[in-house]
Coordinates of C-alpha atoms in Angstrom, one line a residue:
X1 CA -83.6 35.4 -47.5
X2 CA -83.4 33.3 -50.3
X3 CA -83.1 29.0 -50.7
X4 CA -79.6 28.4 -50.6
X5 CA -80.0 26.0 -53.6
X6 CA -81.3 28.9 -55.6
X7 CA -78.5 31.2 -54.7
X8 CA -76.4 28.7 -55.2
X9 CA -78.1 28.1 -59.0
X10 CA -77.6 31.8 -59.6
X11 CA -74.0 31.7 -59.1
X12 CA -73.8 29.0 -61.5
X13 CA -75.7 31.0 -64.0
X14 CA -72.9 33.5 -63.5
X15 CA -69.9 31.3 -63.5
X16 CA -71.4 29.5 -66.8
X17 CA -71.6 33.2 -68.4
X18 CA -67.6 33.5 -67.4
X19 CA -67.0 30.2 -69.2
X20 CA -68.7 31.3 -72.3
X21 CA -66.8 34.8 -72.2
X22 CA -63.9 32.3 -72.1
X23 CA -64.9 30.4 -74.7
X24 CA -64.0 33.1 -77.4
X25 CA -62.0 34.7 -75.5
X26 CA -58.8 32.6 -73.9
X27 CA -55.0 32.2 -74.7
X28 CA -52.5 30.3 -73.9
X29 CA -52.9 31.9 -70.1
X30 CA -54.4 29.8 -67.7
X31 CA -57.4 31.6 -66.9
X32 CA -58.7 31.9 -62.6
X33 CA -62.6 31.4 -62.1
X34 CA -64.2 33.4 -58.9
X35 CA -64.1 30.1 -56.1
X36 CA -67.7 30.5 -55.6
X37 CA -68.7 29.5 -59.0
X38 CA -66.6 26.7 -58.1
X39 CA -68.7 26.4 -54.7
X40 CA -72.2 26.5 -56.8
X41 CA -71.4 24.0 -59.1
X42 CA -70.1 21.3 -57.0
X43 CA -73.1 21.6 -54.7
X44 CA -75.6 21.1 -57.9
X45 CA -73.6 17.9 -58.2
X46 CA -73.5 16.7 -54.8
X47 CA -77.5 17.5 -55.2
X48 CA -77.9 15.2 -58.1
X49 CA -75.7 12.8 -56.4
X50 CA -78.0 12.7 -53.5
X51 CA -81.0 11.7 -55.5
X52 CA -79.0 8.5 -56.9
X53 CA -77.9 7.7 -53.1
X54 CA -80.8 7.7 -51.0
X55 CA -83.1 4.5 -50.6
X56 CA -86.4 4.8 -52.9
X57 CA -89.0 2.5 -51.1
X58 CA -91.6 3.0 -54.2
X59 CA -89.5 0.5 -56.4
X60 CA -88.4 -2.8 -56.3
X61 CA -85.3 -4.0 -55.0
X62 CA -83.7 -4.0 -58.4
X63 CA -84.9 -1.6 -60.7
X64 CA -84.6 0.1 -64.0
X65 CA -86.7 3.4 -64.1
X66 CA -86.6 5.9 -66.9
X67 CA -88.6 8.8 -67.3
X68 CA -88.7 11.6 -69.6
X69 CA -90.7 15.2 -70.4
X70 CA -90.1 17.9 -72.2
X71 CA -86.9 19.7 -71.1
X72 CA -85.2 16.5 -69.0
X73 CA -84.9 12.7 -68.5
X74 CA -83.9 10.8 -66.1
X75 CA -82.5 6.9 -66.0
X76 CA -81.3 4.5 -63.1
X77 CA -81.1 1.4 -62.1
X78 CA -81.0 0.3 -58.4
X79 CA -80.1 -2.5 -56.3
X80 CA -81.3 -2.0 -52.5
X81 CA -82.3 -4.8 -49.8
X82 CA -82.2 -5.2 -45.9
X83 CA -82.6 -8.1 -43.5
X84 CA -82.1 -8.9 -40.2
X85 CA -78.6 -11.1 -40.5
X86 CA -79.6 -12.9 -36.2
X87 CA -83.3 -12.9 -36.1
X88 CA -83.4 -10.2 -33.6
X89 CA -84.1 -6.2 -34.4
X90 CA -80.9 -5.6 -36.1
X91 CA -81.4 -4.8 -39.3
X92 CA -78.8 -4.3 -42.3
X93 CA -79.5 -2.6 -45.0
X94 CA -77.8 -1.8 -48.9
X95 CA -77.8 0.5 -51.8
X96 CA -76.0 0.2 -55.0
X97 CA -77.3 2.6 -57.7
X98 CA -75.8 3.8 -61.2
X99 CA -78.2 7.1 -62.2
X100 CA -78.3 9.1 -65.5
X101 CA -80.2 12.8 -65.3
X102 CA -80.4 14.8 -68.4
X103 CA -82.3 18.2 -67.8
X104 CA -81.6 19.6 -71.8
X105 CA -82.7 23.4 -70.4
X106 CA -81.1 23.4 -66.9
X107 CA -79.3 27.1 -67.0
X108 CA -82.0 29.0 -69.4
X109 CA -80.6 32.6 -67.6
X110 CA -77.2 32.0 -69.8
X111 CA -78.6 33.7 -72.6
X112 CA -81.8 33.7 -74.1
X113 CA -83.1 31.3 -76.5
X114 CA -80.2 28.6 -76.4
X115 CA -80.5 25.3 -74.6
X116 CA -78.2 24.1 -72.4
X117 CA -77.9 20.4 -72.7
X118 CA -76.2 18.9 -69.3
X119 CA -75.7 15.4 -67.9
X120 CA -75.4 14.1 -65.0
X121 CA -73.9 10.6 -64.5
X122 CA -74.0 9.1 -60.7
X123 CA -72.8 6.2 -58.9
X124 CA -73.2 5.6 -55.3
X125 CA -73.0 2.8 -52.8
X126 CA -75.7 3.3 -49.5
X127 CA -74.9 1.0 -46.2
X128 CA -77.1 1.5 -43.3
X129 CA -77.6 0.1 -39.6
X130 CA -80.9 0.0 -37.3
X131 CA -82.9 -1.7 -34.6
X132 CA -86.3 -2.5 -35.1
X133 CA -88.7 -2.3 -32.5
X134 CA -92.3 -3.7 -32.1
X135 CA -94.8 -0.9 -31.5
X136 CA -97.9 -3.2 -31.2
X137 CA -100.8 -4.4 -34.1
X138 CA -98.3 -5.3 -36.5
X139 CA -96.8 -1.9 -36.3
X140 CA -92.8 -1.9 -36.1
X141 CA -90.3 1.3 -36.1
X142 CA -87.1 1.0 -37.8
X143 CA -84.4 3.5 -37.1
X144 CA -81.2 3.4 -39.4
X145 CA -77.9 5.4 -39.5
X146 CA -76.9 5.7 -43.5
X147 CA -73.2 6.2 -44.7
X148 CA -72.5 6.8 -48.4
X149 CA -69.9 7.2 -50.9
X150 CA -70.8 8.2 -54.4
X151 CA -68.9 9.3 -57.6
X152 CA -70.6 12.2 -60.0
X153 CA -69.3 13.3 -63.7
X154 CA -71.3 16.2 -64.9
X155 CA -70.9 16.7 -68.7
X156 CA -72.4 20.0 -70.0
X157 CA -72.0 22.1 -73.5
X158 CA -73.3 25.4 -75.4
X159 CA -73.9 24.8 -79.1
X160 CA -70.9 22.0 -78.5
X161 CA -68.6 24.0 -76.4
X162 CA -67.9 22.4 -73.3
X163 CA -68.4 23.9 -69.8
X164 CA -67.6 21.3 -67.4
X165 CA -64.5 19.1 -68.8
X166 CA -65.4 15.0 -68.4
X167 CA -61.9 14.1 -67.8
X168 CA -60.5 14.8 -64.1
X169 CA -57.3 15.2 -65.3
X170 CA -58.2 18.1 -66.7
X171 CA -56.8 21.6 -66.2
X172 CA -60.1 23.6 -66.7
X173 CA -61.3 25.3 -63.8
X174 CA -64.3 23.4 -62.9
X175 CA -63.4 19.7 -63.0
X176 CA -66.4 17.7 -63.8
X177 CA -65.7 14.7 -61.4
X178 CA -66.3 14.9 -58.1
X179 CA -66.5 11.9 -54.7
X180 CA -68.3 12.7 -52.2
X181 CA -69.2 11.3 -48.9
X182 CA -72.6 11.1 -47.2
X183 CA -73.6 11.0 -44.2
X184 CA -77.3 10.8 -42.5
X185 CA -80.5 9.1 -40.8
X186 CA -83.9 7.5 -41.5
X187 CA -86.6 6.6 -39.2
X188 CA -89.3 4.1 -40.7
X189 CA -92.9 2.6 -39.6
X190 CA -93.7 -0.3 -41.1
X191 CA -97.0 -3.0 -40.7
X192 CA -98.0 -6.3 -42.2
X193 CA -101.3 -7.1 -42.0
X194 CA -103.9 -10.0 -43.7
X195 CA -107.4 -8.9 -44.2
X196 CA -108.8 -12.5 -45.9
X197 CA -106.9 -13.3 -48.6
X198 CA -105.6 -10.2 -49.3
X199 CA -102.0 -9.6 -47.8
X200 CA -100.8 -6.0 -47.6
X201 CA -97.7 -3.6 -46.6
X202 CA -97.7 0.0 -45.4
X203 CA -94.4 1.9 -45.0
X204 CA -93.9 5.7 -44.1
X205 CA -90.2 6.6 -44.3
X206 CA -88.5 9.9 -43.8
X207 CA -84.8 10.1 -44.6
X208 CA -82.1 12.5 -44.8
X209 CA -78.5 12.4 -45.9
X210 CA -75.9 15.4 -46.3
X211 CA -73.0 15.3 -48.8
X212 CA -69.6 16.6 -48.9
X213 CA -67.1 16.6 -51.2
X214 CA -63.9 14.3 -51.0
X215 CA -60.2 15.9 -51.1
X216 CA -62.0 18.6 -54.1
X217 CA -60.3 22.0 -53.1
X218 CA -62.1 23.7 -55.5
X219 CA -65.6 22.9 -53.9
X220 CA -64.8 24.9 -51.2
X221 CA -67.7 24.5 -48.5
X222 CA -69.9 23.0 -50.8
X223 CA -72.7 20.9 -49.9
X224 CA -75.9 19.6 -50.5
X225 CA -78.4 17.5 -48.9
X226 CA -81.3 14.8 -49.6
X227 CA -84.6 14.8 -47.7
X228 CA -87.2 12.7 -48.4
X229 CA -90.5 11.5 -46.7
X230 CA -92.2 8.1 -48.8
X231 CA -95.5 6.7 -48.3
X232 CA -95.8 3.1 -49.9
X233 CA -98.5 0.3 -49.9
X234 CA -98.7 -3.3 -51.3
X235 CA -100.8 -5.8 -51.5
X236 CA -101.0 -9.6 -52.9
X237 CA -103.9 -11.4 -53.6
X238 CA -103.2 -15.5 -54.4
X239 CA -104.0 -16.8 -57.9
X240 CA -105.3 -19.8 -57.3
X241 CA -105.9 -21.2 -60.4
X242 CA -102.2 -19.7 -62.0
X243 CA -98.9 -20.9 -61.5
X244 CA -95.6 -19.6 -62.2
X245 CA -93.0 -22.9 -63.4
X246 CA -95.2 -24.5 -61.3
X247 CA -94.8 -22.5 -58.6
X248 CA -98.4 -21.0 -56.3
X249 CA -98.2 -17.4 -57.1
X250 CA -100.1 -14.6 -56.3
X251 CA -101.3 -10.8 -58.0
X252 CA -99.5 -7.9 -56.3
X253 CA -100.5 -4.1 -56.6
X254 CA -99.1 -1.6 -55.2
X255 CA -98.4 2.2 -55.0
X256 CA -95.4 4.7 -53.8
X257 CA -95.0 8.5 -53.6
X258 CA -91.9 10.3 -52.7
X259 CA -92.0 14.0 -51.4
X260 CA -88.9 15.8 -52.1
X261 CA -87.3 18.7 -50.1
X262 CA -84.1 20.6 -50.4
X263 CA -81.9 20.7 -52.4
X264 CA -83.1 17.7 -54.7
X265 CA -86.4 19.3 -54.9
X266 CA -84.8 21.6 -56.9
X267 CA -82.0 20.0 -59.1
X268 CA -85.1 17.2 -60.0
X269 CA -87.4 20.8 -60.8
X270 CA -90.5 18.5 -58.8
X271 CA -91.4 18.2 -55.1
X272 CA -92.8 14.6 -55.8
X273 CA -92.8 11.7 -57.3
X274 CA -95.8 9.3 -57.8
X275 CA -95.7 5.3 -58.3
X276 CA -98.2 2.5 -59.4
X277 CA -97.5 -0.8 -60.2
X278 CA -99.0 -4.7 -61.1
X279 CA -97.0 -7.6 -60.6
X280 CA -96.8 -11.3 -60.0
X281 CA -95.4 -13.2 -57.0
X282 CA -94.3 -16.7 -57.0
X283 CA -92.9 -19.1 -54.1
X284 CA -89.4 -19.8 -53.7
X285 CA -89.3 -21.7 -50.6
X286 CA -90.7 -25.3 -52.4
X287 CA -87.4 -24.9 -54.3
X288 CA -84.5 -24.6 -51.9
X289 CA -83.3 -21.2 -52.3
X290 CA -81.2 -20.5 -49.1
X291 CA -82.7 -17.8 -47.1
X292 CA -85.0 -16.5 -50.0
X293 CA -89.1 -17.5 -49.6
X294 CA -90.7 -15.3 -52.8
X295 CA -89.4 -13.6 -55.9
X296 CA -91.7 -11.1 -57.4
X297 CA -91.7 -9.3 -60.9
X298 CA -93.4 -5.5 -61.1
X299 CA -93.9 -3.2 -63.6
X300 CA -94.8 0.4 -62.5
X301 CA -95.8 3.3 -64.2
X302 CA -93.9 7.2 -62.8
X303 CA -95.4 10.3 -63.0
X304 CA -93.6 13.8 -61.6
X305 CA -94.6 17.2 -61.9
X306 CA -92.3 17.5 -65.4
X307 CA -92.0 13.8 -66.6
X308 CA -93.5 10.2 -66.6
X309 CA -92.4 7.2 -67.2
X310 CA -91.7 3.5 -66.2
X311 CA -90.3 1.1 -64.1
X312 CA -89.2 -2.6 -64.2
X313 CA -88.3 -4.6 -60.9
X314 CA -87.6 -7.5 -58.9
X315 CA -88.1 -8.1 -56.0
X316 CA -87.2 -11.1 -53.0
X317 CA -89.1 -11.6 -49.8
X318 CA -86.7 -13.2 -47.1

């Protein structure tokens, strides 16, 4: 039996190859696509929308990454954060994101020898809601229940002929804009711990949300999920002898990977995605920032099995 993502990519192949027939081929008749191309291409949409939507815990709380290779790039920028808004094991947790994927081969089966050039524009909002619980050593679990809502244009063309219409007024078959609505669970473990002067972080996070389409009749059961597992480790060391406006700072390393699985394993064409970054921390609380005790600035360097990159972030302890 094969992935459903891949049978769901071949039926896109096909319904690509009924556009271009199209292409030279229509009148003024409206012209009727087969509902399951529909099907396929609004779950590789929901599938790049999931990427977008789910929590990254390799980069910083507000981040610009953009990463490139041979046949694709990819751009976002993220917002995410959590606290606990009484002190106790409630914790809150946010995601804004705006994401821009580019795979320039991403149907090759159309016909040989012609690229494909397709994007993929995302924006997507992530709450979620968890208890924390002490597990002993400086070990805590985190459990959190995720709802999203995210919007996704895909934008797509054969030697300038367009396959998936931008507008979604449009009266093509396929409308390239699509809501959906997500729905899912994570389950962290976290520790703090202070070997001398060194201060470190360890985080192991698996999470999983599934996405639907919103009031999109054409989608028909269309859906598409995002499963990740993330490994993550920081640690600061203090400068002693450097100070940012004046402020005690300290040197902070750190390093993420990302294990994809499903269905943006496939849409992304990589199973993981590797992180390392250096960075400075400075101390907030000497200068009356409510609620806020550190701000930190990284930049990391991203490396995938078809494209590397950067990222820039910032970061605030609380």
């Amino acid at each position: 039996m094969g992935h459903p993502f891949t049978n769901a990519k071949t039926k896109l192949h096909q319904a690509c190859s009924v556009i271009w027939i199209l292409v030279f081929t229509s009148t003024s008749t409206a012209q009727t696509l087969d509902p399951d191309a529909s099907e396929a291409a609004a779950r590789a949409a929901l599938s790049v929308l999931s990427i977008a939507a789910t929590p990254n815990e390799t980069l910083s709380s507000f981040s610009f990454l953009r990463a490139s290779g041979d046949t694709n790039s990819l751009r976002s920028t993220q917002l995410r954060g959590g606290f606990h808004p009484f002190g106790n094991g409630l914790y809150l947790e946010g995601l804004v994101a705006y994401q821009v994927y580019n795979p320039v081969v991403f149907f090759p089966e159309i016909t040989p020898g012609v690229d494909v050039d397709v994007t993929w524009a995302s924006v997507a909002a992530t709450l979620g809601i968890g208890w924390e619980f002490p597990l002993g050593n400086d070990w805590h679990v985190r459990p959190v229940g995720h709802l999203s809502l995210g919007h996704v244009t895909a934008d797509a063309s054969i030697i300038d002929f367009p396959i998936f219409p931008v507008s979604s007024g449009s009266t093509k078959p396929i409308d390239g804009d699509l809501n959906a609505l997500g729905v899912g669970a994570s389950v962290g473990v976290y520790r703090e711990a202070k070997y001398g002067p060194w201060q470190a972080e360890y985080r192991l996070r698996q999470t999983f949300l599934e996405f639907h389409p919103i009031d999109e009749p054409q989608a028909g059961d269309a859906k598409a999920n995002s499963n990740q597992t993330t490994f993550f480790l920081r640690h600061r060391y203090p400068l002693k002898n450097m100070k940012f406006f004046n402020l005690p700072t300290q040197l902070v390393l750190d390093a993420g990977l990302v294990y994809y699985h499903g269905d943006a394993a496939d849409v992304l064409d990589t199973d993981w995605l590797a992180t390392a970054g250096v960075g400075v921390e400075f101390d907030t609380s000497r200068i009356g920032v409510p609620v806020v005790k550190a701000g930190r600035i990284m930049l990391n360097g991203v490396v995938a099995e078809n494209f590397d990159g950067f990222s820039i972030g910032l970061g605030l302890s609380f």
